[in-house]
Coordinates of C-alpha atoms and ligand atoms in Angstrom, one line a residue:
X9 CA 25.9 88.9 93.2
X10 CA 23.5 87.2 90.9
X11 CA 20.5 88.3 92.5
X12 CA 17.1 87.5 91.1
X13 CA 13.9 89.8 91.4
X14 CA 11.1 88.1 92.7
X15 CA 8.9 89.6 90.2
X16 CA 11.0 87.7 87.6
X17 CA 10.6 84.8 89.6
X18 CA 6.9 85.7 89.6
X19 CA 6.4 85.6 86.4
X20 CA 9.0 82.6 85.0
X21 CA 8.1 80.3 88.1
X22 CA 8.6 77.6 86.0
X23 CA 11.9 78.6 84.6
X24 CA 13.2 78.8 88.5
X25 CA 11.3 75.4 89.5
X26 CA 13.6 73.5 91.3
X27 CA 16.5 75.7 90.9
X28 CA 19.1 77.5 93.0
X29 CA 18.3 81.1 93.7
X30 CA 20.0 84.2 95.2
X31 CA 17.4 86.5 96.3
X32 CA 17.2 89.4 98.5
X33 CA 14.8 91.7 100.6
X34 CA 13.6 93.2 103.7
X35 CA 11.8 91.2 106.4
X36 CA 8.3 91.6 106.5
X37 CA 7.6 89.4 109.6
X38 CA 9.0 86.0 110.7
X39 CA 7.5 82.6 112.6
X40 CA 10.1 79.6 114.4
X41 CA 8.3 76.5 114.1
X42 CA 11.2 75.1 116.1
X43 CA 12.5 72.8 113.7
X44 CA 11.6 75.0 110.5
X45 CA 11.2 78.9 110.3
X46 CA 9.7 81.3 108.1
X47 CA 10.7 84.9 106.9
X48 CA 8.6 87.0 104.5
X49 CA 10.2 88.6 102.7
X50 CA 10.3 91.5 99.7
X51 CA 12.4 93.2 97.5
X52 CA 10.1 95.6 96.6
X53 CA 9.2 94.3 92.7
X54 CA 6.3 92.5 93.8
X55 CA 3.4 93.1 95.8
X56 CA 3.2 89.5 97.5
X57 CA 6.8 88.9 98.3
X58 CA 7.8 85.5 99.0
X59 CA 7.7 82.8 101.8
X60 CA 11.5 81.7 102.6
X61 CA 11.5 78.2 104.6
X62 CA 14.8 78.0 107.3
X63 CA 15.7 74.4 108.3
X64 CA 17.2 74.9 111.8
X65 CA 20.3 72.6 110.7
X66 CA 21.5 76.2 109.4
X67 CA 24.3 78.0 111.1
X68 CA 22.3 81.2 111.7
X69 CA 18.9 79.6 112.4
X70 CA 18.4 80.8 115.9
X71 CA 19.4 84.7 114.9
X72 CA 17.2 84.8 111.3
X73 CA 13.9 83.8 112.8
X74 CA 14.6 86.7 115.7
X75 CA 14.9 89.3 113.2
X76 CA 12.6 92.3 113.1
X77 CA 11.0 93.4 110.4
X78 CA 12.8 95.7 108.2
X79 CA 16.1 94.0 108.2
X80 CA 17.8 93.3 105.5
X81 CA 19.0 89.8 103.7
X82 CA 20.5 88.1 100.6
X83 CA 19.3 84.1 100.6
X84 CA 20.3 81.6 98.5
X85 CA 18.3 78.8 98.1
X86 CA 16.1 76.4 96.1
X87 CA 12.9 77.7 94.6
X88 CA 9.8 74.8 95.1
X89 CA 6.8 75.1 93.9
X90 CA 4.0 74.5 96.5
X91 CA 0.7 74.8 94.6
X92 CA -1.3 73.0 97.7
X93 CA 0.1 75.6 99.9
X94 CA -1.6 79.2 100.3
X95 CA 1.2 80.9 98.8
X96 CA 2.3 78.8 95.4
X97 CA 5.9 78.7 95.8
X98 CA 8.8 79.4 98.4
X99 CA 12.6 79.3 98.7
X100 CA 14.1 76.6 100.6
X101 CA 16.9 78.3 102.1
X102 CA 20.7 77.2 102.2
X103 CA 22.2 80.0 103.1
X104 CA 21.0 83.1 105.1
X105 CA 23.3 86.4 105.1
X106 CA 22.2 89.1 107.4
X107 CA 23.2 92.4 105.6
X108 CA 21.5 94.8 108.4
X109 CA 19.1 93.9 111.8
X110 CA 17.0 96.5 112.7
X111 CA 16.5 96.9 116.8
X112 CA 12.7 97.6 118.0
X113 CA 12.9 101.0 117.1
X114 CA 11.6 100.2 113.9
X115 CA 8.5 102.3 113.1
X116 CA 6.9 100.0 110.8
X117 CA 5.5 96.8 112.9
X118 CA 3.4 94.3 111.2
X119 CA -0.1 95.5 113.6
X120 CA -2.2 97.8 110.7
X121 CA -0.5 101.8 111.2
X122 CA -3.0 104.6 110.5
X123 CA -2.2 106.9 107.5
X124 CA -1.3 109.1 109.5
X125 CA 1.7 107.4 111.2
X126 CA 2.9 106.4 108.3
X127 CA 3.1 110.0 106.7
X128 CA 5.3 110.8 109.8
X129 CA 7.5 107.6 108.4
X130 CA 7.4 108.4 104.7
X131 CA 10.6 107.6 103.8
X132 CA 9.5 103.7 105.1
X133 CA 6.0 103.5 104.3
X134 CA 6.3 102.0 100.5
X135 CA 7.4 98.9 102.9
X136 CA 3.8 98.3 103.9
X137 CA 1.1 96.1 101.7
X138 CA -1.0 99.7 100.9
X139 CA 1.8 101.9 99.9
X140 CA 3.9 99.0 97.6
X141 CA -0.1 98.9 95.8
X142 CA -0.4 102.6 95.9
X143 CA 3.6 103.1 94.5
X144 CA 3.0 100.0 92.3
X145 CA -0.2 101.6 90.5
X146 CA 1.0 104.8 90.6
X147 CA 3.9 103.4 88.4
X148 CA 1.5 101.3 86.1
X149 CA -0.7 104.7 85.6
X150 CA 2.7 106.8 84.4
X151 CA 3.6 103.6 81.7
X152 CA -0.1 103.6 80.5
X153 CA -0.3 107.4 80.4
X154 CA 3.1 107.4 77.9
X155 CA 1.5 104.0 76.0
X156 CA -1.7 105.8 75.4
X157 CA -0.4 109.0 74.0
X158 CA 2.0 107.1 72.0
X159 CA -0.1 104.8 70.3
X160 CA -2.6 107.8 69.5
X161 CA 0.4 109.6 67.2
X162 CA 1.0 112.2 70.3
X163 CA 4.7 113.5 71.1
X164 CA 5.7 113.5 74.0
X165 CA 7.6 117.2 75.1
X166 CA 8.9 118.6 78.3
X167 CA 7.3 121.9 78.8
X168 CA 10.1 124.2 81.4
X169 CA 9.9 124.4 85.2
X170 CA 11.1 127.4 85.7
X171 CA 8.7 129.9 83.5
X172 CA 8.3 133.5 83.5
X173 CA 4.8 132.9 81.8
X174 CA 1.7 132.8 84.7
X175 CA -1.0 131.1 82.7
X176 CA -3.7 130.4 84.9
X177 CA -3.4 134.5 85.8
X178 CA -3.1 135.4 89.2
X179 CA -3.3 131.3 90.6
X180 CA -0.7 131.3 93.4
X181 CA 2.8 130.8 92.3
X182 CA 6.1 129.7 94.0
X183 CA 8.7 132.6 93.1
X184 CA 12.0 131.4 91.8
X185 CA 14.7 133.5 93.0
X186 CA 18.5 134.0 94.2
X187 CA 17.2 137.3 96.5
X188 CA 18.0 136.6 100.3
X189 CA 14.2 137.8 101.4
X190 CA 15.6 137.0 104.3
X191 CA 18.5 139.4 104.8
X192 CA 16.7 143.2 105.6
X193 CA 19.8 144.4 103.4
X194 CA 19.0 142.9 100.7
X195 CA 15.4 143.5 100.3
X196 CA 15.9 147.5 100.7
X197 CA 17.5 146.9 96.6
X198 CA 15.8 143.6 95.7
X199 CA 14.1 144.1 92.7
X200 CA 13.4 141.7 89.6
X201 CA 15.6 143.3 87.5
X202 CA 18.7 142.5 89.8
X203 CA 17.5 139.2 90.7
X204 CA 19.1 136.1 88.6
X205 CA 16.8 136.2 85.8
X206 CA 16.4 139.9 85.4
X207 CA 12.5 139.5 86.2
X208 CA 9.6 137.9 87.7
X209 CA 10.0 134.2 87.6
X210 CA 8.0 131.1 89.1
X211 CA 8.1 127.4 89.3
X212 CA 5.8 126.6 86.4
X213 CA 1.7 125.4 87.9
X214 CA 1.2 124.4 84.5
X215 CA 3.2 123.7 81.0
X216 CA -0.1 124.5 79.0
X217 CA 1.1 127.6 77.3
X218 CA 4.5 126.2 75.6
X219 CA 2.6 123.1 74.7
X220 CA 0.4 124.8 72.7
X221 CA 3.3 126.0 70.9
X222 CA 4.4 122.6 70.5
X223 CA 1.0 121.6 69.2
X224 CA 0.9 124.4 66.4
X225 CA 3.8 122.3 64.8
X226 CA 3.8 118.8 66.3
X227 CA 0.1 118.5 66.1
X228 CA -0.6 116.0 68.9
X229 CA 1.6 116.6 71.8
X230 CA 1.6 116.1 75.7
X231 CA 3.7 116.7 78.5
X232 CA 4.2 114.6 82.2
X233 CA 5.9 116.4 84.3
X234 CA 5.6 118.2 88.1
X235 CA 3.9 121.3 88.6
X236 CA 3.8 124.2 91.5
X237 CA 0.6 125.7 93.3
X238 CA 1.6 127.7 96.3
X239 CA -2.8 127.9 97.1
X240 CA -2.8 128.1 100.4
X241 CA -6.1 125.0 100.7
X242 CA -5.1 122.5 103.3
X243 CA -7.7 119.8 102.0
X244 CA -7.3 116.0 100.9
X245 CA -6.9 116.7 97.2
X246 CA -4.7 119.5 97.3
X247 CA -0.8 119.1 96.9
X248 CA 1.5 121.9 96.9
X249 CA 3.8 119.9 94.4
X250 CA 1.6 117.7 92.1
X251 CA 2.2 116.0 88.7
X252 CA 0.1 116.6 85.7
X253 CA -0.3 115.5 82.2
X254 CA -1.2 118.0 79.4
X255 CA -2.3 117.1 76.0
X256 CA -2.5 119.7 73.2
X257 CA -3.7 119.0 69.9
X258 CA -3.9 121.1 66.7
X259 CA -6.8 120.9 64.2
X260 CA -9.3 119.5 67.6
X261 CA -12.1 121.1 69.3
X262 CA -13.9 120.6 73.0
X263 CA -15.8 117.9 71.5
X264 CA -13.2 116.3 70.1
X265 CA -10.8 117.1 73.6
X266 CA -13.3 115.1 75.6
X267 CA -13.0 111.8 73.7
X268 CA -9.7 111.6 74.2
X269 CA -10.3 111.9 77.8
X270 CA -12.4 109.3 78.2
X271 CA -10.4 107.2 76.1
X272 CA -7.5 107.9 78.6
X273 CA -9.0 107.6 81.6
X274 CA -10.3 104.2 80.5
X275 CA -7.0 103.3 78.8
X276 CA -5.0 103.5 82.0
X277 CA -7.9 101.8 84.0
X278 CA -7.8 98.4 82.1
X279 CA -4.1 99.0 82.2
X280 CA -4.2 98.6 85.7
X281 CA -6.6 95.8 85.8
X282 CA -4.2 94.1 83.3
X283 CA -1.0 94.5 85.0
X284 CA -2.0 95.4 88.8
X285 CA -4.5 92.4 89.7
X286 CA -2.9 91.9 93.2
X287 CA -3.0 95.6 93.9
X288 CA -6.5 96.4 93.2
X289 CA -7.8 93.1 95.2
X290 CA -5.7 94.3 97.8
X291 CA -7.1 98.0 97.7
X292 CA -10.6 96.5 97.4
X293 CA -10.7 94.9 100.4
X294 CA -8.5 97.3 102.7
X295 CA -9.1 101.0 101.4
X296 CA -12.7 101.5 99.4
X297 CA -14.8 98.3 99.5
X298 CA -16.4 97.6 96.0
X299 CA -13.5 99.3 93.9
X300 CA -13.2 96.6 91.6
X301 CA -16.7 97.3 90.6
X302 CA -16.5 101.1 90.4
X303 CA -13.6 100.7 88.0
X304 CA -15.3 97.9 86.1
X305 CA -18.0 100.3 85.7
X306 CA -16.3 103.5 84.3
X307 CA -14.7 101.4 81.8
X308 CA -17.6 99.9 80.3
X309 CA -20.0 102.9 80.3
X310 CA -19.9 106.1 78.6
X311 CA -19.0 109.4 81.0
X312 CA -21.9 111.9 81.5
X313 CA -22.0 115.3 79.8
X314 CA -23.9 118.4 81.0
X315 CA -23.2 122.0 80.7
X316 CA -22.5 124.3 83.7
X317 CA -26.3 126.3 83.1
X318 CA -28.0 122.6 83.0
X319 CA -25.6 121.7 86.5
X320 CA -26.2 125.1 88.2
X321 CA -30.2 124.0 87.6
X322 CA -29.8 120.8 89.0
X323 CA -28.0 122.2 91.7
X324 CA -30.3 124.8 92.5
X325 CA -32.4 122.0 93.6
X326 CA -30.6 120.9 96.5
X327 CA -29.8 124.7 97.5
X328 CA -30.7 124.2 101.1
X329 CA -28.2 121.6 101.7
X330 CA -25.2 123.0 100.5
X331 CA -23.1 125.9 102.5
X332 CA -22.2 127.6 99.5
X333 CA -25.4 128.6 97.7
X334 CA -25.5 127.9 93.9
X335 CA -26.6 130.5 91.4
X336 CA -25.6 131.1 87.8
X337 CA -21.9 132.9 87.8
X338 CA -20.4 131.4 90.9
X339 CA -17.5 129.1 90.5
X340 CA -18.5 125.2 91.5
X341 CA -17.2 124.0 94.7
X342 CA -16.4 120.6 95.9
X343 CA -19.4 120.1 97.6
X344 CA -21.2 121.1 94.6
X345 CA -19.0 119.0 92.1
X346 CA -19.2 116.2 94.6
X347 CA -23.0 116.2 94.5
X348 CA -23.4 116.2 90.6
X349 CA -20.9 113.3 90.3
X350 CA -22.0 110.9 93.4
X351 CA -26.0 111.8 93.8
X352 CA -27.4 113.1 90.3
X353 CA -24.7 111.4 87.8
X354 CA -23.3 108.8 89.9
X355 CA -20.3 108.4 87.5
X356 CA -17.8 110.7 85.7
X357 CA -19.4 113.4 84.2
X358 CA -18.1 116.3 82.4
X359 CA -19.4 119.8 82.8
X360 CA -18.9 122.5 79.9
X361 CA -19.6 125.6 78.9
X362 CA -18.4 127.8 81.9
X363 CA -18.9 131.6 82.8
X364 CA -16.6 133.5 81.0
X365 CA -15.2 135.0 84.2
X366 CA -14.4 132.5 86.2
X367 CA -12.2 130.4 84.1
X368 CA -8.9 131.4 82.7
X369 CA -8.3 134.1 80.1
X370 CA -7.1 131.4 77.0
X371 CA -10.0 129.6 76.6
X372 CA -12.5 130.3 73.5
X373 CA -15.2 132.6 73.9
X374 CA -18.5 130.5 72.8
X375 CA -20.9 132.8 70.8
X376 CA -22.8 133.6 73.3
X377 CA -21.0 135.6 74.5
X378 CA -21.3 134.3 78.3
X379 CA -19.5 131.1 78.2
X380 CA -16.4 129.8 77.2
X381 CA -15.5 126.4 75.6
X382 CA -14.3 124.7 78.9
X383 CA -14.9 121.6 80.9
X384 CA -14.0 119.6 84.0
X385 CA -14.1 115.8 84.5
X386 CA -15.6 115.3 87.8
X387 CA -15.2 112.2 89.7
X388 CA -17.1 110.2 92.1
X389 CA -15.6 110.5 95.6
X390 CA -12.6 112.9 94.4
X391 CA -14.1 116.4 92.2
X392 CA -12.4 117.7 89.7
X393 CA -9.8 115.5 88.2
X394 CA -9.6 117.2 84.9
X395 CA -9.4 120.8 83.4
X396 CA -9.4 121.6 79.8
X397 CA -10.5 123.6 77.1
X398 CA -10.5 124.6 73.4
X399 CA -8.3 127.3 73.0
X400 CA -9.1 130.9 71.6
X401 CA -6.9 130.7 68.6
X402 CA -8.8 133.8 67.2
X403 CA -5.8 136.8 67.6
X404 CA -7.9 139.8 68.4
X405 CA -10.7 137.8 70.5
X406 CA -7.5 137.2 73.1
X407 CA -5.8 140.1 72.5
X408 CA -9.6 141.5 74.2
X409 CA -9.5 139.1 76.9
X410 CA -6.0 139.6 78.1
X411 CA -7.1 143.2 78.4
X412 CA -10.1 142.5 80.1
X413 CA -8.3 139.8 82.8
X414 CA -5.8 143.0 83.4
X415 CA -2.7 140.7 81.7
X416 CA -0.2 142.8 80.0
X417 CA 0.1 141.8 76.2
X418 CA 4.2 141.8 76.6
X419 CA 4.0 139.1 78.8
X420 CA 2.1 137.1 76.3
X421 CA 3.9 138.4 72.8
X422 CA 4.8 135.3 71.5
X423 CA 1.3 133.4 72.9
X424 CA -0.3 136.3 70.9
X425 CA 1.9 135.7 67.6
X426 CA 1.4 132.0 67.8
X427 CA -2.3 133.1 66.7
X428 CA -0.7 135.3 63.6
X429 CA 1.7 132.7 62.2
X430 CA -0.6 129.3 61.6
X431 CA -3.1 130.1 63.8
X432 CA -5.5 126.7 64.1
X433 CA -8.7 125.3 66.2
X434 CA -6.7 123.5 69.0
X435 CA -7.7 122.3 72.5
X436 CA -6.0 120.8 75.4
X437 CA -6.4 119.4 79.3
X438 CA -4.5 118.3 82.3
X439 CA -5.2 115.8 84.1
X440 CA -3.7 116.1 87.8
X441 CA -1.9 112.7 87.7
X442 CA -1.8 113.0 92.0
X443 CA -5.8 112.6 91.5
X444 CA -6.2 110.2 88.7
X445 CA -4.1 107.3 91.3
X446 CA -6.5 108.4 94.2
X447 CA -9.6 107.6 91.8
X448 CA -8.1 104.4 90.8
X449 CA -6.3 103.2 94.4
X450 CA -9.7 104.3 96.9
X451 CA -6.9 106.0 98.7
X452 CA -8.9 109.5 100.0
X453 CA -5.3 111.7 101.0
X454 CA -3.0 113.0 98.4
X455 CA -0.8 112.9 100.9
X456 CA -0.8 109.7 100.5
X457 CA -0.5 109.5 96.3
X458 CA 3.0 110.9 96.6
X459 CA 6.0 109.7 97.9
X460 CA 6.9 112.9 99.5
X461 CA 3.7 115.3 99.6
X462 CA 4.4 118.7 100.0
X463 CA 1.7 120.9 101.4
X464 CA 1.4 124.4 103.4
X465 CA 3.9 124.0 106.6
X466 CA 4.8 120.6 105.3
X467 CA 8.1 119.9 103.2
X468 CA 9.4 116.6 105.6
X469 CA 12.6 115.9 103.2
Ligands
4AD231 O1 -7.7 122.9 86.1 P1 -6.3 123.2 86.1 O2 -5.8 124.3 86.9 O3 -5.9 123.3 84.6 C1 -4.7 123.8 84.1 O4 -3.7 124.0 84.8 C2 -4.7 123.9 82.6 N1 -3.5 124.7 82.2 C3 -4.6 122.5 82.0 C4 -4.6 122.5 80.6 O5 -5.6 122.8 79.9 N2 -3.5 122.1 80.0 O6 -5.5 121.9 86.6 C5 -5.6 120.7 85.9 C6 -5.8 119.5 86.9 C7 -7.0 119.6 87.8 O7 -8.1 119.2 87.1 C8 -6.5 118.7 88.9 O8 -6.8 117.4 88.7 C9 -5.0 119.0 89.0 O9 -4.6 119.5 87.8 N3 -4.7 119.9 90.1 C10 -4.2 119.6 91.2 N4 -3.8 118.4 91.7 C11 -3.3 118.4 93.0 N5 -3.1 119.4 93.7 C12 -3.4 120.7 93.3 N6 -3.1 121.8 94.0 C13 -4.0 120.8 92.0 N7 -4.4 121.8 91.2 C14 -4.8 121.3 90.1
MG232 MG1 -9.4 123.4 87.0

């Protein structure tokens, strides 16, 4: 079968004017004009489909315009060009075959579905207009992310998924193991010495440590890949299974990690506006009104910067109308991240310099003693979407922390060596790729970022 995407016919409409065409696809609805009939239809490598045109001199006239939508056909036809028409070109068809009718129990009818239905219908729901944008973008965002790094001399690695290494300390992990917890026999002489590993071992939440391995000989390194949370926080931008990007670069400090942060985040915007033009006018006018513009203006203005004493000030301000109060030492919360990013910033803005003890036992003590050389990029309508930090490359400055978190220096022998054998200034982020799309597609669920979200009591296939 010689079938042709319609994204190539998208794109090479003149090389296909006028020509025979074997295209197939799954009905998105379908109109009998009596004497003509319409199905629109699409394969899934566009976001507009196409508009095939059925004389009723063909054979299966009466059952194609019947169809539901969701079935399944291969058409052959001629390809016109109809630039008066609202949709610029169609397939005259010649030939309809009918490879699978669905029957009315098809979930996904063309009236608007709620998110919410359409989670119950995952496995469907990159069949309607929002999810083939959100998929679409999603995709466009993972090729920008690889362009980026590439073009700025980084490697990329892949950092392991199973990992016997708990960076963030104590954040909630998903154990990896062969033990039946489930069998009362076995857990009398489970331990993790007989288990399959011979210890304690967890689906990696982050690949941060092993790049930074990576970046004390590659230099400029980042990984893509999925990472684990088991936190039990049922909210809109928590995923139990979420993918993140982490750069690592030797020879760089926090100053030097935020550039290249912006420069991302920007980089994969106007990749989106180059490539996804259908997609964001769609999301535009359907999911967050004025998107275009919000985009437009994070790429063409410069993020804000404050440090976490100068936001818990500002915050202090506004006191009475949060729930959590602020004071210096507590760890932001959304409401408070929200407010700094939509009422006092109203743009991205990155916040530094954070309490010692509430951020994670790597990063580099600032000489104050207090702080630590961290920062988040907070987002307008989403929070956090980025973590990062220079790292303390200094050996006994983290041999001191690792104490003083309660982390056994065995488990970190070789993190602690990498500061005796080249030892450099080196910093590093993720970004939480699950959030990035939100910010970019309006779309306020992450439920609805992934293909198959998995959260607390939720794992549907
Ligand atoms: O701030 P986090 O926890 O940072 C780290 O894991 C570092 N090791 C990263 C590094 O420096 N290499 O997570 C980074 C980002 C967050 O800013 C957020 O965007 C995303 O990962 N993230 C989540 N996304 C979806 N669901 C969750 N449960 C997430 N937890 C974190
Ligand atoms: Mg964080």
């Amino acid at each position: 079968m010689n079938k042709i995407d319609l994204v190539t016919i998208q794109n090479k409409t003149e090389e296909y004017k006028d020509k025979e065409v074997v295209i197939g696809g799954w009905v998105r609805s379908t109109r009998d004009n009596k004497s003509f009939g319409f199905v629109d239809l699409n394969d899934g490598t566009t976001f507009k489909g196409i508009q095939v045109v059925i004389n009723n001199t063909l054979d299966n006239f009466a059952q194609v315009v019947k169809l539901n939508a969701g079935s399944s056909l291969i058409v052959e036809g001629k390809l016109v060009l109809t630039p008066e028409n609202k949709q610029p070109y169609e397939v005259i068809a010649s030939k309809i075959e009918i490879c699978s009718a669905t029957d009315e129990t098809y979930p996904i009818q063309k009236k608007r579905h709620t998110v919410e239905f359409l989670r119950e219908n995952a496995y469907l729901r990159g069949r309607t207009n929002l999810f083939n944008a959100v998929f679409r973008v999603r995709n466009a965002c993972a090729f920008a992310i690889h362009s980026f790094f590439q073009g700025e001399n980084f490697m990329y690695v892949n950092t392991p998924i199973i990992t016997s290494a708990d960076c963030e300390g104590g954040s909630d992990v998903f154990r990896v193991t062969t033990h039946n917890f489930y069998d009362k026999k076995v857990m009398e002489t489970a331990t993790p010495e007989n288990d399959f590993f011979g210890k304690n071992v967890f689906l990696s939440p982050t690949g941060q440590l092993e790049a930074e391995a990576f970046a004390l000989t590659f230099s400029k390194v980042y990984t893509f890949g999925p990472t684990f949370r088991s936190e039990n926080s049922n909210t809109a931008r928590h995923a139990s299974e979420f993918w993140m990007i982490e750069p690592e670069m030797a020879f760089c400090d926090l100053k030097g990690d935020m550039v290249i942060m912006e420069k991302m985040i920007k980089y994969i915007i106007n990749y989106v506006f180059d490539h996804c033009p259908q997609e964001l006018e769609f999301l535009d006018q359907f999911v967050e009104k004025g998107l275009i513009e919000k985009l437009k203006n994070v790429v063409s203005n410069d993020f804000a910067h404050c440090t976490y004493t100068e936001a818990i000030e500002q915050l202090k301000k506004n006191n009475d109308n949060f729930e959590f109060k602020v004071e210096w030492g507590i760890d932001l919360q959304s409401e408070h991240e929200r407010y700094l990013c939509e009422t006092i910033y109203k743009k991205p803005v990155f916040v530094t310099d954070y309490p010692v003890d509430i951020k994670a036992f790597y990063m580099r003590m600032n000489d104050d003693g207090k702080t630590v050389a961290a920062c988040d990029l907070l987002a307008p309508g989403i929070g956090e979407i980025i973590g990062g930090s220079q790292r303390e490359e200094r050996y006994d400055v983290l041999l001191e922390k690792i104490h003083k978190f309660n982390l056994k220096p065995e488990d970190y022998s070789w993190y602690l060596d990498l500061r005796k054998y080249g030892s450099v200034v080196h910093s590093g982020f993720g970004l939480g790729f699950d959030r990035i799309l939100m910010y970019i597609t309006g779309i306020s669920n992450i439920r609805d970022a992934q293909f198959c979200p998995r959260t607390p009591k939720n794992c549907i296939f």
